[in-house]
Amino acid sequence: MFQVITPTTDDEFKRYYDLRWRVLREPFQRPRGSEQDEYDQVGFHRMVVNDGGAAIAIGRLHFNSPDEGQIRFMASAPEHRGGGHGVAIVHELETLARREGANHIIINSRDNTLGFYLKCGYDIIEEADTLKNPMAEHQLRKILTDHNRIIYRPDWCLELQHTWHNDIPISETMGIRISQYTGREFETQATLSRNINVHGTMFAGSIYSLATLTCWGLLHLQLRERGLQGAVVLADGSIHYHKPISREPRAVAQLASLVGDLSALTQGRNARVNLKSQVFDGNKPVAEFSGQFVVLADKSD
């Protein structure tokens, strides 16, 4: 289990700075102490930790002006890369920057991390000459808008939202919208007032639809991540309702729950996978959905 925290104790900051040094300074034979700078005293620090409190990923936000935030010292423990922890840090820091009134964020990136930030919706505004200096840094910027509140693949999520509303009109009627995607987790929300029953709670069929579409959306995005073609179809599904929903509902599907192999699509065959989602009333899970999906291979070639 992983969570994002704000380091506050001496021990937490010790682990925070140790990871920063190990990843960003030790490989370049830089001494202890070089991993800190004068902005650490006025910056905002975030750290992903596991159940044992070990530092998994870190990052810092400071402000160059009331309008401009800057993210620096992003680092993930090598053994935990690919788990979405860097996206979790960027999400926390961007949320903080928005709350503090910034209208854009800048980041400096070397070639090896450039792809990550581009996927997070950042644009290159000053390209470095890495042929002359492999350690040179590109400067990137993200203008903070309502659209790119989605941290990872915001353009893909916008396209998916339009696809839902155009091809599945009930999704727009229900007020279903994509609220977040991290590459490992996909979250949606719906409007309670559009899905309310005679008891003043969410209609059971709407809960089922929200849960199903959340799994469908994560699977659709994962196909794009992997460069695969196919149409996602629900073959079978079941849901367990624990309590009624009386607040704005949201649903979450996690890539970790995916069971099955999508590689059959590369051979022109259909793929079958299982995927789960949870529906929440506030922060409390109140329904669990399990779906069996078939991805129909593209036969157009």
GROMACS .gro file of C-alpha atoms in nm:
model
  301
    1MET     CA    1   0.000   0.000   0.000
    2PHE     CA    2   0.137   0.339  -0.100
    3GLN     CA    3   0.031   0.689  -0.002
    4VAL     CA    4   0.145   1.044  -0.067
    5ILE     CA    5   0.248   1.234   0.246
    6THR     CA    6   0.398   1.570   0.335
    7PRO     CA    7   0.724   1.501   0.521
    8THR     CA    8   0.725   1.682   0.856
    9THR     CA    9   0.943   1.490   1.101
   10ASP     CA   10   1.324   1.476   1.103
   11ASP     CA   11   1.310   1.106   1.018
   12GLU     CA   12   1.076   1.162   0.722
   13PHE     CA   13   1.297   1.440   0.585
   14LYS     CA   14   1.604   1.220   0.631
   15ARG     CA   15   1.448   0.954   0.407
   16TYR     CA   16   1.324   1.220   0.167
   17TYR     CA   17   1.666   1.381   0.116
   18ASP     CA   18   1.841   1.044   0.109
   19LEU     CA   19   1.632   0.933  -0.190
   20ARG     CA   20   1.693   1.269  -0.359
   21TRP     CA   21   2.068   1.228  -0.318
   22ARG     CA   22   2.078   0.859  -0.419
   23VAL     CA   23   1.888   0.916  -0.744
   24LEU     CA   24   1.985   1.269  -0.846
   25ARG     CA   25   2.333   1.327  -0.704
   26GLU     CA   26   2.520   1.006  -0.617
   27PRO     CA   27   2.530   0.879  -0.981
   28PHE     CA   28   2.721   1.198  -1.071
   29GLN     CA   29   2.966   1.174  -0.779
   30ARG     CA   30   2.813   1.474  -0.606
   31PRO     CA   31   2.866   1.502  -0.228
   32ARG     CA   32   2.603   1.479   0.043
   33GLY     CA   33   2.444   1.818   0.091
   34SER     CA   34   2.441   1.899  -0.281
   35GLU     CA   35   2.087   1.757  -0.300
   36GLN     CA   36   1.950   2.057  -0.108
   37ASP     CA   37   1.914   2.423  -0.204
   38GLU     CA   38   1.783   2.750  -0.064
   39TYR     CA   39   1.427   2.689  -0.190
   40ASP     CA   40   1.383   2.386   0.036
   41GLN     CA   41   1.293   2.616   0.325
   42VAL     CA   42   1.007   2.780   0.134
   43GLY     CA   43   0.908   2.493  -0.094
   44PHE     CA   44   0.631   2.235  -0.067
   45HIS     CA   45   0.750   1.876  -0.036
   46ARG     CA   46   0.564   1.554  -0.114
   47MET     CA   47   0.673   1.192  -0.075
   48VAL     CA   48   0.521   0.855  -0.164
   49VAL     CA   49   0.579   0.603   0.112
   50ASN     CA   50   0.495   0.235   0.156
   51ASP     CA   51   0.345   0.070   0.464
   52GLY     CA   52   0.686   0.069   0.630
   53GLY     CA   53   0.739   0.440   0.571
   54ALA     CA   54   1.016   0.393   0.313
   55ALA     CA   55   1.052   0.672   0.057
   56ILE     CA   56   0.933   0.551  -0.286
   57ALA     CA   57   0.910   0.879  -0.479
   58ILE     CA   58   0.962   1.247  -0.401
   59GLY     CA   59   0.916   1.593  -0.550
   60ARG     CA   60   0.911   1.960  -0.457
   61LEU     CA   61   0.714   2.266  -0.565
   62HIS     CA   62   0.826   2.624  -0.513
   63PHE     CA   63   0.700   2.953  -0.655
   64ASN     CA   64   0.907   3.185  -0.872
   65SER     CA   65   0.619   3.436  -0.874
   66PRO     CA   66   0.253   3.432  -0.769
   67ASP     CA   67   0.166   3.301  -1.117
   68GLU     CA   68   0.453   3.057  -1.173
   69GLY     CA   69   0.521   2.737  -0.986
   70GLN     CA   70   0.825   2.519  -1.049
   71ILE     CA   71   0.853   2.146  -0.985
   72ARG     CA   72   1.203   2.025  -0.903
   73PHE     CA   73   1.389   1.729  -0.756
   74MET     CA   74   1.150   1.465  -0.886
   75ALA     CA   75   1.288   1.119  -0.813
   76SER     CA   76   1.161   0.762  -0.783
   77ALA     CA   77   1.340   0.469  -0.621
   78PRO     CA   78   1.474   0.256  -0.912
   79GLU     CA   79   1.312  -0.062  -0.780
   80HIS     CA   80   0.967   0.102  -0.781
   81ARG     CA   81   0.970   0.275  -1.119
   82GLY     CA   82   0.676   0.209  -1.346
   83GLY     CA   83   0.430   0.197  -1.058
   84GLY     CA   84   0.272   0.538  -1.119
   85HIS     CA   85   0.437   0.698  -0.816
   86GLY     CA   86   0.591   0.983  -1.013
   87VAL     CA   87   0.249   1.068  -1.154
   88ALA     CA   88   0.108   1.068  -0.799
   89ILE     CA   89   0.372   1.326  -0.696
   90VAL     CA   90   0.305   1.547  -0.999
   91HIS     CA   91  -0.068   1.528  -0.927
   92GLU     CA   92  -0.022   1.640  -0.566
   93LEU     CA   93   0.211   1.926  -0.660
   94GLU     CA   94  -0.008   2.048  -0.945
   95THR     CA   95  -0.316   2.038  -0.723
   96LEU     CA   96  -0.128   2.247  -0.468
   97ALA     CA   97  -0.014   2.496  -0.734
   98ARG     CA   98  -0.371   2.540  -0.857
   99ARG     CA   99  -0.494   2.593  -0.503
  100GLU     CA  100  -0.226   2.856  -0.443
  101GLY     CA  101  -0.335   3.048  -0.756
  102ALA     CA  102  -0.057   2.965  -1.005
  103ASN     CA  103  -0.157   2.976  -1.371
  104HIS     CA  104   0.136   2.772  -1.501
  105ILE     CA  105   0.415   2.539  -1.389
  106ILE     CA  106   0.764   2.499  -1.533
  107ILE     CA  107   0.992   2.196  -1.514
  108ASN     CA  108   1.350   2.139  -1.630
  109SER     CA  109   1.410   1.792  -1.769
  110ARG     CA  110   1.694   1.590  -1.915
  111ASP     CA  111   1.636   1.359  -2.211
  112ASN     CA  112   1.578   1.051  -1.995
  113THR     CA  113   1.272   1.201  -1.820
  114LEU     CA  114   1.141   1.415  -2.106
  115GLY     CA  115   0.890   1.156  -2.228
  116PHE     CA  116   0.733   1.130  -1.883
  117TYR     CA  117   0.660   1.502  -1.860
  118LEU     CA  118   0.528   1.517  -2.216
  119LYS     CA  119   0.280   1.243  -2.122
  120CYS     CA  120   0.181   1.455  -1.822
  121GLY     CA  121   0.076   1.737  -2.053
  122TYR     CA  122   0.387   1.958  -2.045
  123ASP     CA  123   0.514   2.134  -2.357
  124ILE     CA  124   0.876   2.211  -2.445
  125ILE     CA  125   0.931   2.588  -2.447
  126GLU     CA  126   1.312   2.582  -2.466
  127GLU     CA  127   1.489   2.284  -2.616
  128ALA     CA  128   1.839   2.205  -2.495
  129ASP     CA  129   2.125   2.103  -2.723
  130THR     CA  130   2.182   1.758  -2.577
  131LEU     CA  131   2.414   1.660  -2.863
  132LYS     CA  132   2.675   1.902  -2.732
  133ASN     CA  133   2.589   1.848  -2.367
  134PRO     CA  134   2.402   1.525  -2.278
  135MET     CA  135   2.332   1.667  -1.931
  136ALA     CA  136   2.163   1.981  -2.063
  137GLU     CA  137   1.803   2.034  -1.957
  138HIS     CA  138   1.497   2.119  -2.162
  139GLN     CA  139   1.251   2.365  -2.012
  140LEU     CA  140   0.887   2.265  -2.015
  141ARG     CA  141   0.569   2.442  -1.916
  142LYS     CA  142   0.208   2.354  -1.850
  143ILE     CA  143  -0.060   2.621  -1.854
  144LEU     CA  144  -0.306   2.513  -1.586
  145THR     CA  145  -0.653   2.471  -1.734
  146ASP     CA  146  -0.963   2.275  -1.639
  147HIS     CA  147  -0.889   2.025  -1.916
  148ASN     CA  148  -0.539   1.936  -1.800
  149ARG     CA  149  -0.639   1.881  -1.438
  150ILE     CA  150  -0.609   1.520  -1.561
  151ILE     CA  151  -0.242   1.457  -1.495
  152TYR     CA  152  -0.155   1.178  -1.735
  153ARG     CA  153  -0.252   1.171  -2.105
  154PRO     CA  154  -0.495   1.465  -2.077
  155ASP     CA  155  -0.550   1.475  -2.455
  156TRP     CA  156  -0.637   1.106  -2.466
  157CYS     CA  157  -0.882   1.150  -2.180
  158LEU     CA  158  -1.049   1.441  -2.356
  159GLU     CA  159  -1.089   1.231  -2.671
  160LEU     CA  160  -1.233   0.946  -2.463
  161GLN     CA  161  -1.479   1.181  -2.294
  162HIS     CA  162  -1.600   1.300  -2.635
  163THR     CA  163  -1.629   0.938  -2.756
  164TRP     CA  164  -1.847   0.849  -2.459
  165HIS     CA  165  -2.080   1.144  -2.508
  166ASN     CA  166  -2.107   1.088  -2.884
  167ASP     CA  167  -2.130   0.708  -2.896
  168ILE     CA  168  -2.284   0.635  -2.553
  169PRO     CA  169  -2.531   0.923  -2.504
  170ILE     CA  170  -2.647   0.792  -2.167
  171SER     CA  171  -2.304   0.876  -2.026
  172GLU     CA  172  -2.368   1.246  -2.089
  173THR     CA  173  -2.722   1.220  -1.954
  174MET     CA  174  -2.583   1.065  -1.634
  175GLY     CA  175  -2.322   1.338  -1.608
  176ILE     CA  176  -2.034   1.090  -1.623
  177ARG     CA  177  -1.697   1.259  -1.666
  178ILE     CA  178  -1.335   1.157  -1.635
  179SER     CA  179  -1.182   1.306  -1.323
  180GLN     CA  180  -0.833   1.152  -1.320
  181TYR     CA  181  -0.596   0.913  -1.496
  182THR     CA  182  -0.249   0.829  -1.373
  183GLY     CA  183  -0.153   0.551  -1.612
  184ARG     CA  184  -0.219   0.298  -1.335
  185GLU     CA  185  -0.552   0.422  -1.205
  186PHE     CA  186  -0.861   0.564  -1.375
  187GLU     CA  187  -1.129   0.764  -1.193
  188THR     CA  188  -1.469   0.887  -1.305
  189GLN     CA  189  -1.750   1.085  -1.146
  190ALA     CA  190  -2.123   1.118  -1.208
  191THR     CA  191  -2.386   1.375  -1.111
  192LEU     CA  192  -2.607   1.242  -0.832
  193SER     CA  193  -2.904   1.463  -0.919
  194ARG     CA  194  -2.922   1.304  -1.266
  195ASN     CA  195  -2.925   0.948  -1.125
  196ILE     CA  196  -3.144   0.974  -0.818
  197ASN     CA  197  -3.422   0.731  -0.722
  198VAL     CA  198  -3.737   0.772  -0.513
  199HIS     CA  199  -3.533   0.720  -0.196
  200GLY     CA  200  -3.305   1.013  -0.269
  201THR     CA  201  -3.004   0.789  -0.341
  202MET     CA  202  -2.833   0.678  -0.659
  203PHE     CA  203  -3.024   0.441  -0.885
  204ALA     CA  204  -2.866   0.093  -0.880
  205GLY     CA  205  -2.856   0.076  -1.258
  206SER     CA  206  -2.661   0.402  -1.269
  207ILE     CA  207  -2.407   0.264  -1.022
  208TYR     CA  208  -2.363  -0.040  -1.246
  209SER     CA  209  -2.322   0.179  -1.555
  210LEU     CA  210  -2.065   0.403  -1.386
  211ALA     CA  211  -1.864   0.106  -1.261
  212THR     CA  212  -1.872  -0.066  -1.601
  213LEU     CA  213  -1.772   0.244  -1.795
  214THR     CA  214  -1.481   0.306  -1.558
  215CYS     CA  215  -1.336  -0.037  -1.631
  216TRP     CA  216  -1.407   0.011  -2.002
  217GLY     CA  217  -1.224   0.346  -2.000
  218LEU     CA  218  -0.914   0.212  -1.827
  219LEU     CA  219  -0.896  -0.078  -2.070
  220HIS     CA  220  -0.939   0.156  -2.368
  221LEU     CA  221  -0.654   0.378  -2.248
  222GLN     CA  222  -0.431   0.079  -2.181
  223LEU     CA  223  -0.477  -0.037  -2.538
  224ARG     CA  224  -0.349   0.301  -2.652
  225GLU     CA  225  -0.059   0.285  -2.406
  226ARG     CA  226   0.046  -0.048  -2.556
  227GLY     CA  227  -0.015   0.048  -2.918
  228LEU     CA  228  -0.288  -0.214  -2.963
  229GLN     CA  229  -0.606  -0.194  -3.171
  230GLY     CA  230  -0.940  -0.343  -3.067
  231ALA     CA  231  -1.299  -0.275  -2.963
  232VAL     CA  232  -1.377  -0.325  -2.595
  233VAL     CA  233  -1.700  -0.517  -2.521
  234LEU     CA  234  -1.842  -0.623  -2.184
  235ALA     CA  235  -1.908  -0.999  -2.191
  236ASP     CA  236  -2.029  -1.044  -1.834
  237GLY     CA  237  -2.036  -0.848  -1.513
  238SER     CA  238  -2.144  -0.863  -1.152
  239ILE     CA  239  -2.172  -0.602  -0.881
  240HIS     CA  240  -2.213  -0.609  -0.503
  241TYR     CA  241  -2.395  -0.317  -0.343
  242HIS     CA  242  -2.305  -0.254   0.020
  243LYS     CA  243  -2.466   0.079   0.099
  244PRO     CA  244  -2.668   0.345  -0.087
  245ILE     CA  245  -2.498   0.649  -0.241
  246SER     CA  246  -2.623   0.985  -0.118
  247ARG     CA  247  -2.331   1.206  -0.226
  248GLU     CA  248  -2.163   1.277  -0.559
  249PRO     CA  249  -2.051   0.930  -0.677
  250ARG     CA  250  -1.712   0.840  -0.813
  251ALA     CA  251  -1.563   0.515  -0.939
  252VAL     CA  252  -1.205   0.392  -0.955
  253ALA     CA  253  -1.045   0.111  -1.159
  254GLN     CA  254  -0.684   0.010  -1.101
  255LEU     CA  255  -0.453  -0.157  -1.349
  256ALA     CA  256  -0.339  -0.392  -1.071
  257SER     CA  257  -0.680  -0.566  -1.089
  258LEU     CA  258  -0.639  -0.652  -1.459
  259VAL     CA  259  -0.623  -1.029  -1.514
  260GLY     CA  260  -0.564  -1.161  -1.863
  261ASP     CA  261  -0.340  -1.122  -2.165
  262LEU     CA  262  -0.385  -0.860  -2.436
  263SER     CA  263  -0.106  -0.998  -2.654
  264ALA     CA  264  -0.351  -1.208  -2.859
  265LEU     CA  265  -0.446  -0.884  -3.037
  266THR     CA  266  -0.101  -0.870  -3.197
  267GLN     CA  267  -0.185  -1.202  -3.366
  268GLY     CA  268  -0.525  -1.086  -3.489
  269ARG     CA  269  -0.714  -1.279  -3.221
  270ASN     CA  270  -0.961  -1.152  -2.964
  271ALA     CA  271  -0.836  -1.099  -2.609
  272ARG     CA  272  -1.025  -1.172  -2.288
  273VAL     CA  273  -0.952  -0.995  -1.960
  274ASN     CA  274  -1.111  -0.943  -1.621
  275LEU     CA  275  -1.112  -0.602  -1.452
  276LYS     CA  276  -1.259  -0.461  -1.130
  277SER     CA  277  -1.376  -0.121  -1.013
  278GLN     CA  278  -1.509   0.030  -0.693
  279VAL     CA  279  -1.778   0.293  -0.654
  280PHE     CA  280  -1.746   0.542  -0.368
  281ASP     CA  281  -1.985   0.753  -0.167
  282GLY     CA  282  -1.741   1.028  -0.071
  283ASN     CA  283  -1.430   0.837   0.038
  284LYS     CA  284  -1.616   0.522   0.140
  285PRO     CA  285  -1.638   0.228  -0.105
  286VAL     CA  286  -2.000   0.115  -0.133
  287ALA     CA  287  -2.007  -0.106  -0.443
  288GLU     CA  288  -1.765  -0.346  -0.612
  289PHE     CA  289  -1.788  -0.443  -0.978
  290SER     CA  290  -1.616  -0.733  -1.157
  291GLY     CA  291  -1.630  -0.746  -1.534
  292GLN     CA  292  -1.526  -0.989  -1.804
  293PHE     CA  293  -1.430  -0.799  -2.116
  294VAL     CA  294  -1.357  -0.912  -2.470
  295VAL     CA  295  -1.134  -0.694  -2.687
  296LEU     CA  296  -1.231  -0.763  -3.048
  297ALA     CA  297  -0.927  -0.769  -3.275
  298ASP     CA  298  -0.913  -0.524  -3.562
  299LYS     CA  299  -0.984  -0.727  -3.880
  300SER     CA  300  -0.957  -0.435  -4.121
  301ASP     CA  301  -0.611  -0.528  -4.259
   0.00000   0.00000   0.00000
